[in-house]
Amino acid sequence: MKIFKLISFTMIILLVISCEDNLTELDNIGTQTADDYFNDPENALAGLNSCYAALQDDEYFIYGDILSDDAIKGGSSLFDWADRQYLKDFNANSGNAASEGIWSLMYTGIVRSNEVINAIPNATFDEDLKSRIIGEAKFLRAYFYLRLVSLYGGVPLITGDLSVDDLAVPRSTEKDVFDLIKSDLDESISVLPEKNEYALSDLGRVTKGAAQMLKVRALMQETAFANNEVLASSTDYNVDLNAVWNEVFSLTSEIINSGQYALANNFATIFEEEGENNVESVFEVQHKQTNNEWGESVGNTTIVQMGNRDDWGWCFNLPTDALYNTYLTTDPRLFNTIYGQEFGILYGIPQTWDKQLWTLEDDSTKDFVSSCRLNRKYALAKEDRASNHNNQDVNKRLMRYAEVLLAHAEAAYYVGQEGVARNTINLIRSRAENSTMPLGSKEGQTNNYSYDALSGAKVPAITSTGEDLLLDIWKERRMELAMEGIRYFDIIRTGRLELLPNESNYRSHDGLLPIPVGDVNAFEIAQNKGY
């Protein structure tokens, strides 16, 4: 049984509960305090489920893929959801709807998480369950803040319950935000169960391994302040790279040695229904199709956005030539990551591309794509597409064991264990070579789809040393994790700014997105450079 957000607190309810003591000194007859509400374990779990909701609505691909060199925006034209293009080009204004969307969504998750974190200690039910609930909420708060600090820099740190008399919160430093993230995750790691210690009814909840891996991500992103000259020069954040990489190596070693995870045998299965919550899954966002077409929903709202406009979908997040050409044509991952004019069979049906051809001719896109392509990882067969197209029953794979191994390999390189780095990378490459073409790759299959072999599949082992090995590790991350919302953050943390589609605009804005003008004005928040 998956976890879904059975109860979603509105901001009004949260503020009423949070601010109640500030509104009056008289007893509020008939009003339930936060402590009263969360003293019931069912209510506490329902409140916690509402914290997971912000993950369900996160359009991760805008920030991780479209802002990078792996994808162009797409859509029906340059002006379709143009705010996404403005973000990609780093020429957005402070009224940009896409930037406002992620900012508001992350803070909604933070406010909800704070309510759980601050109220549960006063509850009188089972102490182990209380600790687990707080651990899950702290993981989620850390996730939301990591997304914010990576995109906006130092942001207002809100950990308590805001009152109506004190809504102006100044921006904290990047170091302060990362310190909270790491502290929250340390506490989560200390109390959360391993993956196999949860009951089936709790499938999808945060585990110890997920908390360890999110801390790995945070530590690796922290290295941006040493490697990225724009971020390094615009902040006073000093990062001890040796300490960071030693901790990443230690954490990934613990995950590997836990025995909780393994690589799936066939890469092609990971993003099919059978791959949901599989042995490789460290953490994924649970989705279920429901009847509501728009607004908050437990269904996945991003799948249709990446579908073929000639068939079913809106044609966003289109893979670039640069990504396509990174793969060997003998690597099965190419065909399981990208489908398009080079290979256009989707669940037995040849695809057409008439509504995407504009990308090959428009001045804004033609230098990045020479063929029409789409993201195969989240493609759906006709019979699996829910009638409410904006509401699909497909989980988002947020962290995979392959990413653990890739982080371990990179850390091994930095701590002087090149042999470990090569061996770890080659585990992933061996799995790739022994994988198949995607499900339904043969034309004419309309049911009983099969996984068919790629003739001549070959993904040679890595034998490089020194800096070439580091470049191979980065390249492997790109191929293995492509179109999973990670590439942009990898570019930023490693300081390879020349790979960005518009490096000069990135530099002129200190590498940060605009903070929504409404919050800048209402809460007296200092705006980022150039906005």
PDB file of C-alpha atoms in Angstrom, residues 220-385:
ATOM      1  CA  MET A 220      28.158  17.232  -2.889  1.00  0.00           C
ATOM      2  CA  GLN A 221      26.125  20.349  -3.675  1.00  0.00           C
ATOM      3  CA  GLU A 222      28.012  22.186  -0.947  1.00  0.00           C
ATOM      4  CA  THR A 223      31.231  21.745  -2.975  1.00  0.00           C
ATOM      5  CA  ALA A 224      29.831  24.297  -5.450  1.00  0.00           C
ATOM      6  CA  PHE A 225      31.070  27.034  -3.140  1.00  0.00           C
ATOM      7  CA  ALA A 226      34.627  25.860  -3.747  1.00  0.00           C
ATOM      8  CA  ASN A 227      34.382  24.688  -7.373  1.00  0.00           C
ATOM      9  CA  ASN A 228      32.008  27.242  -8.905  1.00  0.00           C
ATOM     10  CA  GLU A 229      33.827  30.567  -9.276  1.00  0.00           C
ATOM     11  CA  VAL A 230      30.589  32.559  -9.440  1.00  0.00           C
ATOM     12  CA  LEU A 231      29.217  31.155  -6.179  1.00  0.00           C
ATOM     13  CA  ALA A 232      32.631  31.216  -4.523  1.00  0.00           C
ATOM     14  CA  SER A 233      33.178  34.883  -5.331  1.00  0.00           C
ATOM     15  CA  SER A 234      29.691  36.029  -4.309  1.00  0.00           C
ATOM     16  CA  THR A 235      29.638  34.376  -0.859  1.00  0.00           C
ATOM     17  CA  ASP A 236      31.927  33.960   2.156  1.00  0.00           C
ATOM     18  CA  TYR A 237      31.207  30.242   2.383  1.00  0.00           C
ATOM     19  CA  ASN A 238      34.403  28.222   2.907  1.00  0.00           C
ATOM     20  CA  VAL A 239      34.014  24.497   2.260  1.00  0.00           C
ATOM     21  CA  ASP A 240      36.522  21.876   3.441  1.00  0.00           C
ATOM     22  CA  LEU A 241      36.585  19.657   0.352  1.00  0.00           C
ATOM     23  CA  ASN A 242      38.636  16.902   1.996  1.00  0.00           C
ATOM     24  CA  ALA A 243      36.167  16.627   4.855  1.00  0.00           C
ATOM     25  CA  VAL A 244      33.199  16.659   2.479  1.00  0.00           C
ATOM     26  CA  TRP A 245      34.497  13.887   0.249  1.00  0.00           C
ATOM     27  CA  ASN A 246      35.568  11.722   3.161  1.00  0.00           C
ATOM     28  CA  GLU A 247      32.065  11.987   4.620  1.00  0.00           C
ATOM     29  CA  VAL A 248      30.462  11.230   1.245  1.00  0.00           C
ATOM     30  CA  PHE A 249      32.684   8.149   0.941  1.00  0.00           C
ATOM     31  CA  SER A 250      31.726   7.046   4.453  1.00  0.00           C
ATOM     32  CA  LEU A 251      27.984   7.568   3.958  1.00  0.00           C
ATOM     33  CA  THR A 252      27.844   5.823   0.591  1.00  0.00           C
ATOM     34  CA  SER A 253      29.899   2.943   2.025  1.00  0.00           C
ATOM     35  CA  GLU A 254      27.312   2.567   4.786  1.00  0.00           C
ATOM     36  CA  ILE A 255      24.463   2.471   2.276  1.00  0.00           C
ATOM     37  CA  ILE A 256      26.289  -0.078   0.120  1.00  0.00           C
ATOM     38  CA  ASN A 257      27.159  -2.271   3.110  1.00  0.00           C
ATOM     39  CA  SER A 258      23.623  -2.119   4.522  1.00  0.00           C
ATOM     40  CA  GLY A 259      22.462  -4.789   2.082  1.00  0.00           C
ATOM     41  CA  GLN A 260      19.206  -2.885   1.553  1.00  0.00           C
ATOM     42  CA  TYR A 261      19.740  -2.069  -2.121  1.00  0.00           C
ATOM     43  CA  ALA A 262      21.088  -3.483  -5.375  1.00  0.00           C
ATOM     44  CA  LEU A 263      21.121  -2.590  -9.041  1.00  0.00           C
ATOM     45  CA  ALA A 264      18.120  -3.882 -10.972  1.00  0.00           C
ATOM     46  CA  ASN A 265      19.218  -6.576 -13.400  1.00  0.00           C
ATOM     47  CA  ASN A 266      17.796  -4.772 -16.425  1.00  0.00           C
ATOM     48  CA  PHE A 267      17.962  -0.978 -16.741  1.00  0.00           C
ATOM     49  CA  ALA A 268      14.910  -1.140 -19.032  1.00  0.00           C
ATOM     50  CA  THR A 269      12.645  -2.252 -16.174  1.00  0.00           C
ATOM     51  CA  ILE A 270      13.382   0.602 -13.765  1.00  0.00           C
ATOM     52  CA  PHE A 271      10.871   3.102 -15.142  1.00  0.00           C
ATOM     53  CA  GLU A 272       8.187   0.566 -16.023  1.00  0.00           C
ATOM     54  CA  GLU A 273       5.398  -0.263 -13.573  1.00  0.00           C
ATOM     55  CA  GLU A 274       7.259  -3.363 -12.431  1.00  0.00           C
ATOM     56  CA  GLY A 275      10.186  -1.148 -11.449  1.00  0.00           C
ATOM     57  CA  GLU A 276       8.287   0.925  -8.910  1.00  0.00           C
ATOM     58  CA  ASN A 277       9.709   0.573  -5.385  1.00  0.00           C
ATOM     59  CA  ASN A 278      12.106  -2.085  -6.661  1.00  0.00           C
ATOM     60  CA  VAL A 279      15.421  -3.226  -5.179  1.00  0.00           C
ATOM     61  CA  GLU A 280      17.189  -0.203  -6.697  1.00  0.00           C
ATOM     62  CA  SER A 281      14.747   2.330  -5.277  1.00  0.00           C
ATOM     63  CA  VAL A 282      16.217   4.415  -2.461  1.00  0.00           C
ATOM     64  CA  PHE A 283      13.364   6.897  -2.449  1.00  0.00           C
ATOM     65  CA  GLU A 284      10.556   7.615  -4.844  1.00  0.00           C
ATOM     66  CA  VAL A 285       7.488   9.818  -4.737  1.00  0.00           C
ATOM     67  CA  GLN A 286       4.308   7.775  -4.618  1.00  0.00           C
ATOM     68  CA  HIS A 287       1.500   8.675  -7.016  1.00  0.00           C
ATOM     69  CA  LYS A 288      -2.017   7.412  -7.590  1.00  0.00           C
ATOM     70  CA  GLN A 289      -4.473   8.384 -10.314  1.00  0.00           C
ATOM     71  CA  THR A 290      -7.544  10.206  -9.034  1.00  0.00           C
ATOM     72  CA  ASN A 291     -10.471  12.057 -10.556  1.00  0.00           C
ATOM     73  CA  ASN A 292      -9.320  15.631 -10.004  1.00  0.00           C
ATOM     74  CA  GLU A 293      -7.788  16.970 -13.206  1.00  0.00           C
ATOM     75  CA  TRP A 294      -6.253  20.180 -11.873  1.00  0.00           C
ATOM     76  CA  GLY A 295      -5.094  21.510  -8.529  1.00  0.00           C
ATOM     77  CA  GLU A 296      -3.499  19.506  -5.738  1.00  0.00           C
ATOM     78  CA  SER A 297      -3.530  15.851  -6.653  1.00  0.00           C
ATOM     79  CA  VAL A 298      -1.881  12.604  -5.636  1.00  0.00           C
ATOM     80  CA  GLY A 299      -1.507  11.788  -9.340  1.00  0.00           C
ATOM     81  CA  ASN A 300       1.671  12.552 -11.284  1.00  0.00           C
ATOM     82  CA  THR A 301       1.108  15.811 -13.170  1.00  0.00           C
ATOM     83  CA  THR A 302       4.448  15.810 -15.008  1.00  0.00           C
ATOM     84  CA  ILE A 303       4.069  12.712 -17.192  1.00  0.00           C
ATOM     85  CA  VAL A 304       1.773  14.261 -19.787  1.00  0.00           C
ATOM     86  CA  GLN A 305       4.073  17.270 -20.056  1.00  0.00           C
ATOM     87  CA  MET A 306       6.839  15.058 -21.459  1.00  0.00           C
ATOM     88  CA  GLY A 307       4.650  13.089 -23.870  1.00  0.00           C
ATOM     89  CA  ASN A 308       4.549  13.377 -27.668  1.00  0.00           C
ATOM     90  CA  ARG A 309       2.269  16.198 -28.823  1.00  0.00           C
ATOM     91  CA  ASP A 310       1.519  14.208 -32.011  1.00  0.00           C
ATOM     92  CA  ASP A 311       0.322  11.295 -29.904  1.00  0.00           C
ATOM     93  CA  TRP A 312      -0.436  12.169 -26.267  1.00  0.00           C
ATOM     94  CA  GLY A 313       1.316  14.905 -24.387  1.00  0.00           C
ATOM     95  CA  TRP A 314       2.653  18.435 -24.376  1.00  0.00           C
ATOM     96  CA  CYS A 315       6.188  17.904 -25.686  1.00  0.00           C
ATOM     97  CA  PHE A 316       8.265  19.551 -22.918  1.00  0.00           C
ATOM     98  CA  ASN A 317      11.772  18.649 -21.706  1.00  0.00           C
ATOM     99  CA  LEU A 318      13.283  17.554 -25.026  1.00  0.00           C
ATOM    100  CA  PRO A 319      16.700  15.826 -25.041  1.00  0.00           C
ATOM    101  CA  THR A 320      19.483  17.736 -26.819  1.00  0.00           C
ATOM    102  CA  ASP A 321      22.082  16.589 -29.319  1.00  0.00           C
ATOM    103  CA  ALA A 322      24.691  17.017 -26.591  1.00  0.00           C
ATOM    104  CA  LEU A 323      22.961  14.441 -24.393  1.00  0.00           C
ATOM    105  CA  TYR A 324      22.159  12.051 -27.244  1.00  0.00           C
ATOM    106  CA  ASN A 325      25.740  12.084 -28.506  1.00  0.00           C
ATOM    107  CA  THR A 326      27.126  11.291 -25.054  1.00  0.00           C
ATOM    108  CA  TYR A 327      26.005   7.673 -25.422  1.00  0.00           C
ATOM    109  CA  LEU A 328      27.476   4.912 -27.530  1.00  0.00           C
ATOM    110  CA  THR A 329      24.855   3.554 -29.924  1.00  0.00           C
ATOM    111  CA  THR A 330      25.682   0.145 -28.444  1.00  0.00           C
ATOM    112  CA  ASP A 331      24.552   1.283 -24.972  1.00  0.00           C
ATOM    113  CA  PRO A 332      20.968   0.095 -24.251  1.00  0.00           C
ATOM    114  CA  ARG A 333      20.514   3.065 -21.895  1.00  0.00           C
ATOM    115  CA  LEU A 334      20.379   5.383 -24.912  1.00  0.00           C
ATOM    116  CA  PHE A 335      17.139   3.823 -26.136  1.00  0.00           C
ATOM    117  CA  ASN A 336      15.704   3.537 -22.622  1.00  0.00           C
ATOM    118  CA  THR A 337      16.348   7.238 -22.005  1.00  0.00           C
ATOM    119  CA  ILE A 338      15.549   8.848 -25.373  1.00  0.00           C
ATOM    120  CA  TYR A 339      13.128   8.036 -28.157  1.00  0.00           C
ATOM    121  CA  GLY A 340      12.747  10.167 -31.252  1.00  0.00           C
ATOM    122  CA  GLN A 341      13.471  10.371 -34.932  1.00  0.00           C
ATOM    123  CA  GLU A 342      16.571   8.188 -34.544  1.00  0.00           C
ATOM    124  CA  PHE A 343      14.487   5.427 -32.896  1.00  0.00           C
ATOM    125  CA  GLY A 344      10.785   6.152 -32.762  1.00  0.00           C
ATOM    126  CA  ILE A 345       8.939   2.997 -31.696  1.00  0.00           C
ATOM    127  CA  LEU A 346       6.952   3.502 -28.500  1.00  0.00           C
ATOM    128  CA  TYR A 347       5.189   0.385 -27.193  1.00  0.00           C
ATOM    129  CA  GLY A 348       4.986  -1.048 -30.686  1.00  0.00           C
ATOM    130  CA  ILE A 349       3.749   2.131 -32.385  1.00  0.00           C
ATOM    131  CA  PRO A 350       5.887   4.275 -34.740  1.00  0.00           C
ATOM    132  CA  GLN A 351       5.739   7.898 -33.625  1.00  0.00           C
ATOM    133  CA  THR A 352       5.321  11.032 -35.731  1.00  0.00           C
ATOM    134  CA  TRP A 353       6.834  14.410 -34.912  1.00  0.00           C
ATOM    135  CA  ASP A 354       5.009  17.110 -36.887  1.00  0.00           C
ATOM    136  CA  LYS A 355       4.212  19.259 -33.837  1.00  0.00           C
ATOM    137  CA  GLN A 356       7.802  19.200 -32.632  1.00  0.00           C
ATOM    138  CA  LEU A 357       9.480  20.120 -35.931  1.00  0.00           C
ATOM    139  CA  TRP A 358       9.501  23.816 -34.995  1.00  0.00           C
ATOM    140  CA  THR A 359      12.377  23.089 -32.589  1.00  0.00           C
ATOM    141  CA  LEU A 360      14.616  22.152 -35.529  1.00  0.00           C
ATOM    142  CA  GLU A 361      14.049  25.505 -37.236  1.00  0.00           C
ATOM    143  CA  ASP A 362      13.574  28.114 -34.523  1.00  0.00           C
ATOM    144  CA  ASP A 363      16.611  30.295 -33.782  1.00  0.00           C
ATOM    145  CA  SER A 364      16.213  29.669 -30.064  1.00  0.00           C
ATOM    146  CA  THR A 365      16.502  25.886 -30.330  1.00  0.00           C
ATOM    147  CA  LYS A 366      18.018  24.775 -33.645  1.00  0.00           C
ATOM    148  CA  ASP A 367      21.591  24.933 -32.344  1.00  0.00           C
ATOM    149  CA  PHE A 368      20.734  22.430 -29.616  1.00  0.00           C
ATOM    150  CA  VAL A 369      18.605  19.841 -31.437  1.00  0.00           C
ATOM    151  CA  SER A 370      18.923  18.349 -34.917  1.00  0.00           C
ATOM    152  CA  SER A 371      16.267  15.650 -34.354  1.00  0.00           C
ATOM    153  CA  CYS A 372      12.952  15.455 -32.521  1.00  0.00           C
ATOM    154  CA  ARG A 373      13.320  13.521 -29.274  1.00  0.00           C
ATOM    155  CA  LEU A 374      11.480  12.848 -25.999  1.00  0.00           C
ATOM    156  CA  ASN A 375      12.129  11.394 -22.559  1.00  0.00           C
ATOM    157  CA  ARG A 376      11.580   7.614 -22.718  1.00  0.00           C
ATOM    158  CA  LYS A 377      11.898   7.082 -18.961  1.00  0.00           C
ATOM    159  CA  TYR A 378       8.438   8.493 -18.276  1.00  0.00           C
ATOM    160  CA  ALA A 379       6.649   7.483 -21.477  1.00  0.00           C
ATOM    161  CA  LEU A 380       3.379   5.569 -21.188  1.00  0.00           C
ATOM    162  CA  ALA A 381       1.659   2.974 -23.363  1.00  0.00           C
ATOM    163  CA  LYS A 382      -1.778   4.002 -24.619  1.00  0.00           C
ATOM    164  CA  GLU A 383      -3.602   1.618 -22.293  1.00  0.00           C
ATOM    165  CA  ASP A 384      -1.792   3.016 -19.232  1.00  0.00           C
ATOM    166  CA  ARG A 385      -2.717   6.669 -19.805  1.00  0.00           C
TER     167      ARG A 385
END
